[in-house]
Amino acid sequence: MKPLYFTPRTRYKLVSLTGSWCALNCKFCNRKYLVNMIHVSPHSFINIVRELYASGVRGLLLSGGFRSNGTLPIEPYLDKLRIVKSEFNLIISAHLGLVTNRDILYCLRGLIDIVDYEFTLSSFIVNYVRGFNFSPERYVESLVRIIGSGLRVIPHVYAWHPEINKDIFREELRVISDFGIEEITLLAYIDPFKTYEPIKLAKVVESYVEYARRVFPGRIYMGCMRPGYIKSLLDPVLVSRGLVDRVANPYYKVLREHPGEIYDACCSVQLDHLVREQFLVRKT
C-alpha cells in the first residue's frame, strides 16, 4: 500500500479560539505556537470562517490556549459552530484537552468530526512539561468520557520524550487498544532546551514506532510534532519499512522517493470519497 502524506497548507487551517491567551506555560510551547494560528473570538468567528471558506479552506483545527485544568474554552463557540456547520461543508477537528464534562461533549456531537487528543501516562509530561498538579489518570478519565460521547477520537502518543521508557509506552498502547480505538498518532517531543544527536534520536524514535507497529493492531500515523532535524533520517525509514500508514509534513525527498497520495489536511481526517475530493493535492 502506498503511503499517505498530509501537508496542511491552504485548505486546512489552524485556529486559536483564545487568541494568544493560555493559562498554562508548557515547557515546549510557552505560548509560541499560538502566534501563528488564526486568532478568533466568539464575536468574529463566523465572519472569519466565512472568509476562510471563500478563500478555499475546507477544514479547521480548533485549538488555542488551555485553562489551568487543561481544557479548551470551547463553550462560547457552541452556537457559532452550529451555524458554520450548517452553512459550510467543513471538516472540523479540535484539541479539546482534558474535557470531562458530558454535557459539553454531547453538544459537540455533529459539530466536530475529530478529537485530536494528547494521551499520556507519563508523569514527566503531565507534571513537568504541562505543569499540572494531578496524576496521568486524568488523561484516562477524559479519554473515557470522549469515547462515551460518541465522538471520533484519535489519541496522540509520544513515541519519544526525554523521560520515556518502554513500560509507559507499552501501557499507553495497551489502554488505547483495550478501548477499541483503531487509530493513533505518534509524536516525538521537541525539546526547547536541548538538541540531540540526530542519528541517535532518529534511531530511538524508529525503535518505538517499530514497537507500536508490532503491538498495536490499528492504523498508525506519524504526527507533525517531531524535531525537524531528524526528518531526513527518520521519515524515509518509516515509509520504506511500512511502519506508519500516514506521515504529516514529511521530509520533502520522501515524496519523490516513495510516491503516494498527498493531502492538504491534518493527518487525522477520515478519508471518505468527499474528503478525498476536497483535500487531495496530487498523487506522486
PDB file of C-alpha atoms in Angstrom:
ATOM      1  CA  MET A   1       0.000   0.000   0.000  1.00  0.00           C
ATOM      2  CA  LYS A   2       1.322   3.426  -0.957  1.00  0.00           C
ATOM      3  CA  PRO A   3       1.917   5.906   1.862  1.00  0.00           C
ATOM      4  CA  LEU A   4      -0.447   8.798   2.526  1.00  0.00           C
ATOM      5  CA  TYR A   5       1.093  12.213   3.143  1.00  0.00           C
ATOM      6  CA  PHE A   6      -0.574  15.157   4.861  1.00  0.00           C
ATOM      7  CA  THR A   7       0.714  18.706   4.474  1.00  0.00           C
ATOM      8  CA  PRO A   8      -1.909  21.221   5.650  1.00  0.00           C
ATOM      9  CA  ARG A   9      -1.282  24.464   3.820  1.00  0.00           C
ATOM     10  CA  THR A  10      -4.190  26.314   2.211  1.00  0.00           C
ATOM     11  CA  ARG A  11      -7.248  24.063   2.676  1.00  0.00           C
ATOM     12  CA  TYR A  12      -6.922  23.155   6.358  1.00  0.00           C
ATOM     13  CA  LYS A  13      -6.252  25.934   8.849  1.00  0.00           C
ATOM     14  CA  LEU A  14      -5.246  26.015  12.493  1.00  0.00           C
ATOM     15  CA  VAL A  15      -7.418  28.330  14.582  1.00  0.00           C
ATOM     16  CA  SER A  16      -6.890  29.626  18.115  1.00  0.00           C
ATOM     17  CA  LEU A  17     -10.168  30.105  19.965  1.00  0.00           C
ATOM     18  CA  THR A  18      -8.314  32.082  22.640  1.00  0.00           C
ATOM     19  CA  GLY A  19      -6.024  34.293  20.573  1.00  0.00           C
ATOM     20  CA  SER A  20      -2.641  34.437  22.268  1.00  0.00           C
ATOM     21  CA  TRP A  21      -4.031  33.646  25.728  1.00  0.00           C
ATOM     22  CA  CYS A  22      -3.194  30.452  27.613  1.00  0.00           C
ATOM     23  CA  ALA A  23      -3.290  29.747  31.351  1.00  0.00           C
ATOM     24  CA  LEU A  24      -0.545  27.159  31.028  1.00  0.00           C
ATOM     25  CA  ASN A  25       3.153  27.647  30.447  1.00  0.00           C
ATOM     26  CA  CYS A  26       4.153  24.301  28.950  1.00  0.00           C
ATOM     27  CA  LYS A  27       7.878  23.765  28.612  1.00  0.00           C
ATOM     28  CA  PHE A  28       7.914  23.023  24.872  1.00  0.00           C
ATOM     29  CA  CYS A  29       5.458  25.741  23.870  1.00  0.00           C
ATOM     30  CA  ASN A  30       5.448  28.755  26.205  1.00  0.00           C
ATOM     31  CA  ARG A  31       2.564  30.061  24.053  1.00  0.00           C
ATOM     32  CA  LYS A  32       4.756  30.486  20.966  1.00  0.00           C
ATOM     33  CA  TYR A  33       2.695  28.042  18.880  1.00  0.00           C
ATOM     34  CA  LEU A  34      -0.352  30.272  19.344  1.00  0.00           C
ATOM     35  CA  VAL A  35       1.332  33.106  17.444  1.00  0.00           C
ATOM     36  CA  ASN A  36       0.987  31.522  14.001  1.00  0.00           C
ATOM     37  CA  MET A  37      -2.602  30.350  14.448  1.00  0.00           C
ATOM     38  CA  ILE A  38      -5.563  32.302  13.081  1.00  0.00           C
ATOM     39  CA  HIS A  39      -6.944  34.202  16.069  1.00  0.00           C
ATOM     40  CA  VAL A  40     -10.709  34.328  16.528  1.00  0.00           C
ATOM     41  CA  SER A  41     -13.174  35.360  19.211  1.00  0.00           C
ATOM     42  CA  PRO A  42     -16.808  34.311  19.672  1.00  0.00           C
ATOM     43  CA  HIS A  43     -17.788  37.623  18.071  1.00  0.00           C
ATOM     44  CA  SER A  44     -15.534  37.280  14.995  1.00  0.00           C
ATOM     45  CA  PHE A  45     -15.649  33.502  14.500  1.00  0.00           C
ATOM     46  CA  ILE A  46     -18.462  33.208  11.954  1.00  0.00           C
ATOM     47  CA  ASN A  47     -17.223  36.033   9.726  1.00  0.00           C
ATOM     48  CA  ILE A  48     -13.647  34.742   9.771  1.00  0.00           C
ATOM     49  CA  VAL A  49     -14.830  31.237   8.872  1.00  0.00           C
ATOM     50  CA  ARG A  50     -16.879  32.681   6.000  1.00  0.00           C
ATOM     51  CA  GLU A  51     -13.788  34.460   4.696  1.00  0.00           C
ATOM     52  CA  LEU A  52     -11.680  31.328   5.033  1.00  0.00           C
ATOM     53  CA  TYR A  53     -14.267  29.223   3.230  1.00  0.00           C
ATOM     54  CA  ALA A  54     -14.485  31.757   0.402  1.00  0.00           C
ATOM     55  CA  SER A  55     -10.693  31.523   0.029  1.00  0.00           C
ATOM     56  CA  GLY A  56     -10.850  27.742  -0.416  1.00  0.00           C
ATOM     57  CA  VAL A  57     -10.444  26.478   3.146  1.00  0.00           C
ATOM     58  CA  ARG A  58     -12.379  23.259   3.747  1.00  0.00           C
ATOM     59  CA  GLY A  59     -11.081  22.177   7.140  1.00  0.00           C
ATOM     60  CA  LEU A  60     -10.364  23.725  10.531  1.00  0.00           C
ATOM     61  CA  LEU A  61      -8.366  22.516  13.505  1.00  0.00           C
ATOM     62  CA  LEU A  62      -9.756  24.286  16.554  1.00  0.00           C
ATOM     63  CA  SER A  63      -7.068  24.801  19.147  1.00  0.00           C
ATOM     64  CA  GLY A  64      -5.742  27.586  21.321  1.00  0.00           C
ATOM     65  CA  GLY A  65      -4.754  28.168  24.893  1.00  0.00           C
ATOM     66  CA  PHE A  66      -5.975  25.973  27.714  1.00  0.00           C
ATOM     67  CA  ARG A  67      -7.399  26.671  31.132  1.00  0.00           C
ATOM     68  CA  SER A  68      -5.399  25.658  34.185  1.00  0.00           C
ATOM     69  CA  ASN A  69      -7.350  22.373  34.254  1.00  0.00           C
ATOM     70  CA  GLY A  70      -6.194  21.539  30.718  1.00  0.00           C
ATOM     71  CA  THR A  71      -9.462  22.172  28.863  1.00  0.00           C
ATOM     72  CA  LEU A  72     -10.029  24.280  25.750  1.00  0.00           C
ATOM     73  CA  PRO A  73     -12.583  27.099  26.334  1.00  0.00           C
ATOM     74  CA  ILE A  74     -14.894  25.965  23.538  1.00  0.00           C
ATOM     75  CA  GLU A  75     -18.227  26.653  25.286  1.00  0.00           C
ATOM     76  CA  PRO A  76     -18.669  30.217  23.913  1.00  0.00           C
ATOM     77  CA  TYR A  77     -18.361  28.796  20.391  1.00  0.00           C
ATOM     78  CA  LEU A  78     -21.017  26.071  20.509  1.00  0.00           C
ATOM     79  CA  ASP A  79     -23.782  28.144  18.904  1.00  0.00           C
ATOM     80  CA  LYS A  80     -21.313  29.549  16.371  1.00  0.00           C
ATOM     81  CA  LEU A  81     -20.189  26.045  15.437  1.00  0.00           C
ATOM     82  CA  ARG A  82     -23.801  25.027  14.780  1.00  0.00           C
ATOM     83  CA  ILE A  83     -24.127  27.900  12.336  1.00  0.00           C
ATOM     84  CA  VAL A  84     -20.898  27.265  10.408  1.00  0.00           C
ATOM     85  CA  LYS A  85     -21.511  23.507  10.322  1.00  0.00           C
ATOM     86  CA  SER A  86     -24.935  24.042   8.772  1.00  0.00           C
ATOM     87  CA  GLU A  87     -23.764  26.774   6.400  1.00  0.00           C
ATOM     88  CA  PHE A  88     -20.487  25.308   5.135  1.00  0.00           C
ATOM     89  CA  ASN A  89     -19.171  21.925   4.094  1.00  0.00           C
ATOM     90  CA  LEU A  90     -16.295  21.900   6.574  1.00  0.00           C
ATOM     91  CA  ILE A  91     -14.312  19.185   8.313  1.00  0.00           C
ATOM     92  CA  ILE A  92     -13.646  20.340  11.867  1.00  0.00           C
ATOM     93  CA  SER A  93     -11.149  18.782  14.242  1.00  0.00           C
ATOM     94  CA  ALA A  94     -10.307  20.015  17.721  1.00  0.00           C
ATOM     95  CA  HIS A  95      -7.772  19.930  20.526  1.00  0.00           C
ATOM     96  CA  LEU A  96     -10.289  19.753  23.366  1.00  0.00           C
ATOM     97  CA  GLY A  97      -7.755  18.925  26.034  1.00  0.00           C
ATOM     98  CA  LEU A  98      -8.814  17.124  29.199  1.00  0.00           C
ATOM     99  CA  VAL A  99     -12.544  17.696  28.888  1.00  0.00           C
ATOM    100  CA  THR A 100     -14.705  15.533  31.152  1.00  0.00           C
ATOM    101  CA  ASN A 101     -17.975  17.481  31.058  1.00  0.00           C
ATOM    102  CA  ARG A 102     -20.513  15.159  29.442  1.00  0.00           C
ATOM    103  CA  ASP A 103     -22.897  17.976  28.517  1.00  0.00           C
ATOM    104  CA  ILE A 104     -20.218  19.778  26.526  1.00  0.00           C
ATOM    105  CA  LEU A 105     -19.116  16.582  24.820  1.00  0.00           C
ATOM    106  CA  TYR A 106     -22.656  15.692  23.781  1.00  0.00           C
ATOM    107  CA  CYS A 107     -23.198  19.230  22.496  1.00  0.00           C
ATOM    108  CA  LEU A 108     -20.144  18.763  20.270  1.00  0.00           C
ATOM    109  CA  ARG A 109     -21.596  15.713  18.521  1.00  0.00           C
ATOM    110  CA  GLY A 110     -22.280  16.713  14.944  1.00  0.00           C
ATOM    111  CA  LEU A 111     -20.228  19.886  15.359  1.00  0.00           C
ATOM    112  CA  ILE A 112     -16.712  18.482  15.323  1.00  0.00           C
ATOM    113  CA  ASP A 113     -15.594  15.497  13.283  1.00  0.00           C
ATOM    114  CA  ILE A 114     -12.367  14.555  15.061  1.00  0.00           C
ATOM    115  CA  VAL A 115     -10.941  14.964  18.540  1.00  0.00           C
ATOM    116  CA  ASP A 116      -7.147  15.059  18.365  1.00  0.00           C
ATOM    117  CA  TYR A 117      -6.320  14.017  21.908  1.00  0.00           C
ATOM    118  CA  GLU A 118      -2.909  14.081  23.530  1.00  0.00           C
ATOM    119  CA  PHE A 119      -2.781  10.936  25.665  1.00  0.00           C
ATOM    120  CA  THR A 120      -0.033  10.135  28.118  1.00  0.00           C
ATOM    121  CA  LEU A 121       0.591   8.121  31.250  1.00  0.00           C
ATOM    122  CA  SER A 122       3.917   9.866  31.804  1.00  0.00           C
ATOM    123  CA  SER A 123       4.281  11.946  34.965  1.00  0.00           C
ATOM    124  CA  PHE A 124       7.108  13.779  33.185  1.00  0.00           C
ATOM    125  CA  ILE A 125       4.694  15.093  30.543  1.00  0.00           C
ATOM    126  CA  VAL A 126       1.800  15.717  32.937  1.00  0.00           C
ATOM    127  CA  ASN A 127       3.626  17.307  35.855  1.00  0.00           C
ATOM    128  CA  TYR A 128       6.873  18.715  34.426  1.00  0.00           C
ATOM    129  CA  VAL A 129       6.084  19.619  30.804  1.00  0.00           C
ATOM    130  CA  ARG A 130       2.431  20.615  31.257  1.00  0.00           C
ATOM    131  CA  GLY A 131       2.771  21.758  34.857  1.00  0.00           C
ATOM    132  CA  PHE A 132      -0.390  20.057  36.137  1.00  0.00           C
ATOM    133  CA  ASN A 133      -0.702  19.035  39.769  1.00  0.00           C
ATOM    134  CA  PHE A 134      -2.790  15.928  39.101  1.00  0.00           C
ATOM    135  CA  SER A 135      -1.875  12.408  38.016  1.00  0.00           C
ATOM    136  CA  PRO A 136      -1.895  10.919  34.497  1.00  0.00           C
ATOM    137  CA  GLU A 137      -5.128   9.131  35.416  1.00  0.00           C
ATOM    138  CA  ARG A 138      -6.927  12.343  34.482  1.00  0.00           C
ATOM    139  CA  TYR A 139      -5.947  11.633  30.867  1.00  0.00           C
ATOM    140  CA  VAL A 140      -7.599   8.217  31.071  1.00  0.00           C
ATOM    141  CA  GLU A 141     -10.743   9.684  32.622  1.00  0.00           C
ATOM    142  CA  SER A 142     -11.038  12.280  29.880  1.00  0.00           C
ATOM    143  CA  LEU A 143     -10.457   9.700  27.147  1.00  0.00           C
ATOM    144  CA  VAL A 144     -13.215   7.511  28.613  1.00  0.00           C
ATOM    145  CA  ARG A 145     -15.641  10.454  28.587  1.00  0.00           C
ATOM    146  CA  ILE A 146     -14.794  11.409  24.999  1.00  0.00           C
ATOM    147  CA  ILE A 147     -15.246   7.829  23.801  1.00  0.00           C
ATOM    148  CA  GLY A 148     -18.527   7.574  25.705  1.00  0.00           C
ATOM    149  CA  SER A 149     -19.862  10.680  23.988  1.00  0.00           C
ATOM    150  CA  GLY A 150     -19.579   9.017  20.589  1.00  0.00           C
ATOM    151  CA  LEU A 151     -17.062  11.499  19.207  1.00  0.00           C
ATOM    152  CA  ARG A 152     -14.329  10.137  16.952  1.00  0.00           C
ATOM    153  CA  VAL A 153     -11.096  10.425  18.899  1.00  0.00           C
ATOM    154  CA  ILE A 154      -7.521   9.826  17.786  1.00  0.00           C
ATOM    155  CA  PRO A 155      -5.064   9.629  20.680  1.00  0.00           C
ATOM    156  CA  HIS A 156      -1.699  11.309  20.143  1.00  0.00           C
ATOM    157  CA  VAL A 157       1.045   9.424  21.975  1.00  0.00           C
ATOM    158  CA  TYR A 158       4.713  10.281  22.467  1.00  0.00           C
ATOM    159  CA  ALA A 159       6.962   7.794  20.701  1.00  0.00           C
ATOM    160  CA  TRP A 160       9.799   9.720  22.278  1.00  0.00           C
ATOM    161  CA  HIS A 161      10.375  12.219  25.042  1.00  0.00           C
ATOM    162  CA  PRO A 162      13.406  12.630  27.334  1.00  0.00           C
ATOM    163  CA  GLU A 163      11.930  10.514  30.146  1.00  0.00           C
ATOM    164  CA  ILE A 164      10.137   7.866  28.094  1.00  0.00           C
ATOM    165  CA  ASN A 165      10.566   4.193  28.809  1.00  0.00           C
ATOM    166  CA  LYS A 166       9.147   1.157  27.078  1.00  0.00           C
ATOM    167  CA  ASP A 167       6.923   0.258  30.042  1.00  0.00           C
ATOM    168  CA  ILE A 168       4.997   3.537  29.891  1.00  0.00           C
ATOM    169  CA  PHE A 169       4.720   3.401  26.102  1.00  0.00           C
ATOM    170  CA  ARG A 170       3.538  -0.203  26.237  1.00  0.00           C
ATOM    171  CA  GLU A 171       0.875   0.668  28.796  1.00  0.00           C
ATOM    172  CA  GLU A 172      -0.338   3.648  26.776  1.00  0.00           C
ATOM    173  CA  LEU A 173      -0.765   1.482  23.684  1.00  0.00           C
ATOM    174  CA  ARG A 174      -2.493  -1.227  25.722  1.00  0.00           C
ATOM    175  CA  VAL A 175      -5.004   1.202  27.229  1.00  0.00           C
ATOM    176  CA  ILE A 176      -5.822   2.699  23.838  1.00  0.00           C
ATOM    177  CA  SER A 177      -6.176  -0.728  22.245  1.00  0.00           C
ATOM    178  CA  ASP A 178      -8.359  -2.010  25.094  1.00  0.00           C
ATOM    179  CA  PHE A 179     -10.771   0.858  24.464  1.00  0.00           C
ATOM    180  CA  GLY A 180     -11.195  -0.396  20.899  1.00  0.00           C
ATOM    181  CA  ILE A 181      -9.562   2.619  19.283  1.00  0.00           C
ATOM    182  CA  GLU A 182      -8.185   1.730  15.853  1.00  0.00           C
ATOM    183  CA  GLU A 183      -6.037   4.784  15.036  1.00  0.00           C
ATOM    184  CA  ILE A 184      -3.191   6.501  16.841  1.00  0.00           C
ATOM    185  CA  THR A 185      -0.902   9.385  16.017  1.00  0.00           C
ATOM    186  CA  LEU A 186       2.669   9.173  17.256  1.00  0.00           C
ATOM    187  CA  LEU A 187       4.701  12.212  18.283  1.00  0.00           C
ATOM    188  CA  ALA A 188       8.334  12.917  19.064  1.00  0.00           C
ATOM    189  CA  TYR A 189       8.881  15.549  21.714  1.00  0.00           C
ATOM    190  CA  ILE A 190      10.558  18.774  20.583  1.00  0.00           C
ATOM    191  CA  ASP A 191      12.881  19.709  23.423  1.00  0.00           C
ATOM    192  CA  PRO A 192      13.289  23.520  23.557  1.00  0.00           C
ATOM    193  CA  PHE A 193      16.383  23.290  25.740  1.00  0.00           C
ATOM    194  CA  LYS A 194      18.459  20.633  24.043  1.00  0.00           C
ATOM    195  CA  THR A 195      19.344  19.386  20.561  1.00  0.00           C
ATOM    196  CA  TYR A 196      20.033  15.674  20.491  1.00  0.00           C
ATOM    197  CA  GLU A 197      22.421  13.813  18.201  1.00  0.00           C
ATOM    198  CA  PRO A 198      20.241  13.366  15.086  1.00  0.00           C
ATOM    199  CA  ILE A 199      21.234   9.819  14.094  1.00  0.00           C
ATOM    200  CA  LYS A 200      20.841   8.503  17.612  1.00  0.00           C
ATOM    201  CA  LEU A 201      17.489  10.241  18.195  1.00  0.00           C
ATOM    202  CA  ALA A 202      16.101   9.097  14.835  1.00  0.00           C
ATOM    203  CA  LYS A 203      17.039   5.514  15.715  1.00  0.00           C
ATOM    204  CA  VAL A 204      15.325   5.747  19.099  1.00  0.00           C
ATOM    205  CA  VAL A 205      12.115   7.126  17.587  1.00  0.00           C
ATOM    206  CA  GLU A 206      12.233   4.459  14.879  1.00  0.00           C
ATOM    207  CA  SER A 207      12.534   1.722  17.508  1.00  0.00           C
ATOM    208  CA  TYR A 208       9.457   2.961  19.368  1.00  0.00           C
ATOM    209  CA  VAL A 209       7.428   3.312  16.172  1.00  0.00           C
ATOM    210  CA  GLU A 210       8.513  -0.195  15.200  1.00  0.00           C
ATOM    211  CA  TYR A 211       7.340  -1.459  18.581  1.00  0.00           C
ATOM    212  CA  ALA A 212       3.977   0.276  18.138  1.00  0.00           C
ATOM    213  CA  ARG A 213       3.563  -1.340  14.739  1.00  0.00           C
ATOM    214  CA  ARG A 214       4.257  -4.719  16.286  1.00  0.00           C
ATOM    215  CA  VAL A 215       1.766  -4.497  19.159  1.00  0.00           C
ATOM    216  CA  PHE A 216      -0.926  -2.032  18.048  1.00  0.00           C
ATOM    217  CA  PRO A 217      -3.493  -3.648  15.746  1.00  0.00           C
ATOM    218  CA  GLY A 218      -4.783  -0.453  14.150  1.00  0.00           C
ATOM    219  CA  ARG A 219      -3.530   2.299  11.869  1.00  0.00           C
ATOM    220  CA  ILE A 220      -0.510   4.365  12.898  1.00  0.00           C
ATOM    221  CA  TYR A 221       0.209   7.930  11.830  1.00  0.00           C
ATOM    222  CA  MET A 222       3.419   9.914  12.284  1.00  0.00           C
ATOM    223  CA  GLY A 223       2.216  13.289  13.507  1.00  0.00           C
ATOM    224  CA  CYS A 224       3.606  16.723  12.782  1.00  0.00           C
ATOM    225  CA  MET A 225       5.281  17.064  16.188  1.00  0.00           C
ATOM    226  CA  ARG A 226       8.805  15.765  15.720  1.00  0.00           C
ATOM    227  CA  PRO A 227      12.153  17.580  15.585  1.00  0.00           C
ATOM    228  CA  GLY A 228      12.786  18.893  12.091  1.00  0.00           C
ATOM    229  CA  TYR A 229      16.450  17.934  12.251  1.00  0.00           C
ATOM    230  CA  ILE A 230      15.635  14.201  12.310  1.00  0.00           C
ATOM    231  CA  LYS A 231      13.092  14.172   9.464  1.00  0.00           C
ATOM    232  CA  SER A 232      15.636  13.395   6.739  1.00  0.00           C
ATOM    233  CA  LEU A 233      16.815  10.385   8.753  1.00  0.00           C
ATOM    234  CA  LEU A 234      13.511   9.195  10.186  1.00  0.00           C
ATOM    235  CA  ASP A 235      10.826   9.718   7.552  1.00  0.00           C
ATOM    236  CA  PRO A 236      12.354   7.623   4.726  1.00  0.00           C
ATOM    237  CA  VAL A 237      12.806   4.688   7.106  1.00  0.00           C
ATOM    238  CA  LEU A 238       9.276   4.870   8.488  1.00  0.00           C
ATOM    239  CA  VAL A 239       7.830   4.869   4.980  1.00  0.00           C
ATOM    240  CA  SER A 240      10.145   2.309   3.355  1.00  0.00           C
ATOM    241  CA  ARG A 241       9.631  -0.149   6.213  1.00  0.00           C
ATOM    242  CA  GLY A 242       5.870   0.350   6.283  1.00  0.00           C
ATOM    243  CA  LEU A 243       5.959   1.332   9.953  1.00  0.00           C
ATOM    244  CA  VAL A 244       3.302   4.029   9.546  1.00  0.00           C
ATOM    245  CA  ASP A 245       0.212   4.452   7.394  1.00  0.00           C
ATOM    246  CA  ARG A 246       0.374   8.243   7.204  1.00  0.00           C
ATOM    247  CA  VAL A 247       3.029  10.923   7.620  1.00  0.00           C
ATOM    248  CA  ALA A 248       2.324  14.559   8.480  1.00  0.00           C
ATOM    249  CA  ASN A 249       4.612  17.199   6.966  1.00  0.00           C
ATOM    250  CA  PRO A 250       7.066  14.663   5.526  1.00  0.00           C
ATOM    251  CA  TYR A 251      10.660  15.348   4.580  1.00  0.00           C
ATOM    252  CA  TYR A 252      10.449  16.652   1.016  1.00  0.00           C
ATOM    253  CA  LYS A 253      12.639  13.978  -0.605  1.00  0.00           C
ATOM    254  CA  VAL A 254      10.351  11.251   0.712  1.00  0.00           C
ATOM    255  CA  LEU A 255       7.608  12.446  -1.624  1.00  0.00           C
ATOM    256  CA  ARG A 256       9.832  11.755  -4.621  1.00  0.00           C
ATOM    257  CA  GLU A 257      11.494   8.570  -3.404  1.00  0.00           C
ATOM    258  CA  HIS A 258       8.321   6.956  -2.029  1.00  0.00           C
ATOM    259  CA  PRO A 259       5.374   8.095  -4.176  1.00  0.00           C
ATOM    260  CA  GLY A 260       1.935   8.314  -2.617  1.00  0.00           C
ATOM    261  CA  GLU A 261      -1.135  10.491  -2.253  1.00  0.00           C
ATOM    262  CA  ILE A 262      -0.666  13.995  -0.812  1.00  0.00           C
ATOM    263  CA  TYR A 263      -3.469  15.725   1.074  1.00  0.00           C
ATOM    264  CA  ASP A 264      -3.759  19.344   2.155  1.00  0.00           C
ATOM    265  CA  ALA A 265      -5.245  18.396   5.524  1.00  0.00           C
ATOM    266  CA  CYS A 266      -4.480  17.187   9.019  1.00  0.00           C
ATOM    267  CA  CYS A 267      -3.371  13.575   9.144  1.00  0.00           C
ATOM    268  CA  SER A 268      -6.339  12.564  11.313  1.00  0.00           C
ATOM    269  CA  VAL A 269      -9.074  13.218   8.740  1.00  0.00           C
ATOM    270  CA  GLN A 270     -11.216  10.283   7.705  1.00  0.00           C
ATOM    271  CA  LEU A 271     -10.676   9.663   4.004  1.00  0.00           C
ATOM    272  CA  ASP A 272     -14.122   9.054   2.596  1.00  0.00           C
ATOM    273  CA  HIS A 273     -14.893   9.936  -1.020  1.00  0.00           C
ATOM    274  CA  LEU A 274     -15.902  13.528  -0.249  1.00  0.00           C
ATOM    275  CA  VAL A 275     -12.818  14.240   1.845  1.00  0.00           C
ATOM    276  CA  ARG A 276     -10.546  12.833  -0.843  1.00  0.00           C
ATOM    277  CA  GLU A 277     -12.103  15.169  -3.387  1.00  0.00           C
ATOM    278  CA  GLN A 278     -11.743  18.190  -1.119  1.00  0.00           C
ATOM    279  CA  PHE A 279      -8.192  17.683   0.108  1.00  0.00           C
ATOM    280  CA  LEU A 280      -6.271  15.579  -2.422  1.00  0.00           C
ATOM    281  CA  VAL A 281      -3.448  17.676  -3.851  1.00  0.00           C
ATOM    282  CA  ARG A 282      -1.797  15.129  -6.098  1.00  0.00           C
ATOM    283  CA  LYS A 283      -0.578  11.595  -6.434  1.00  0.00           C
ATOM    284  CA  THR A 284       3.191  11.305  -6.726  1.00  0.00           C
TER     285      THR A 284
END
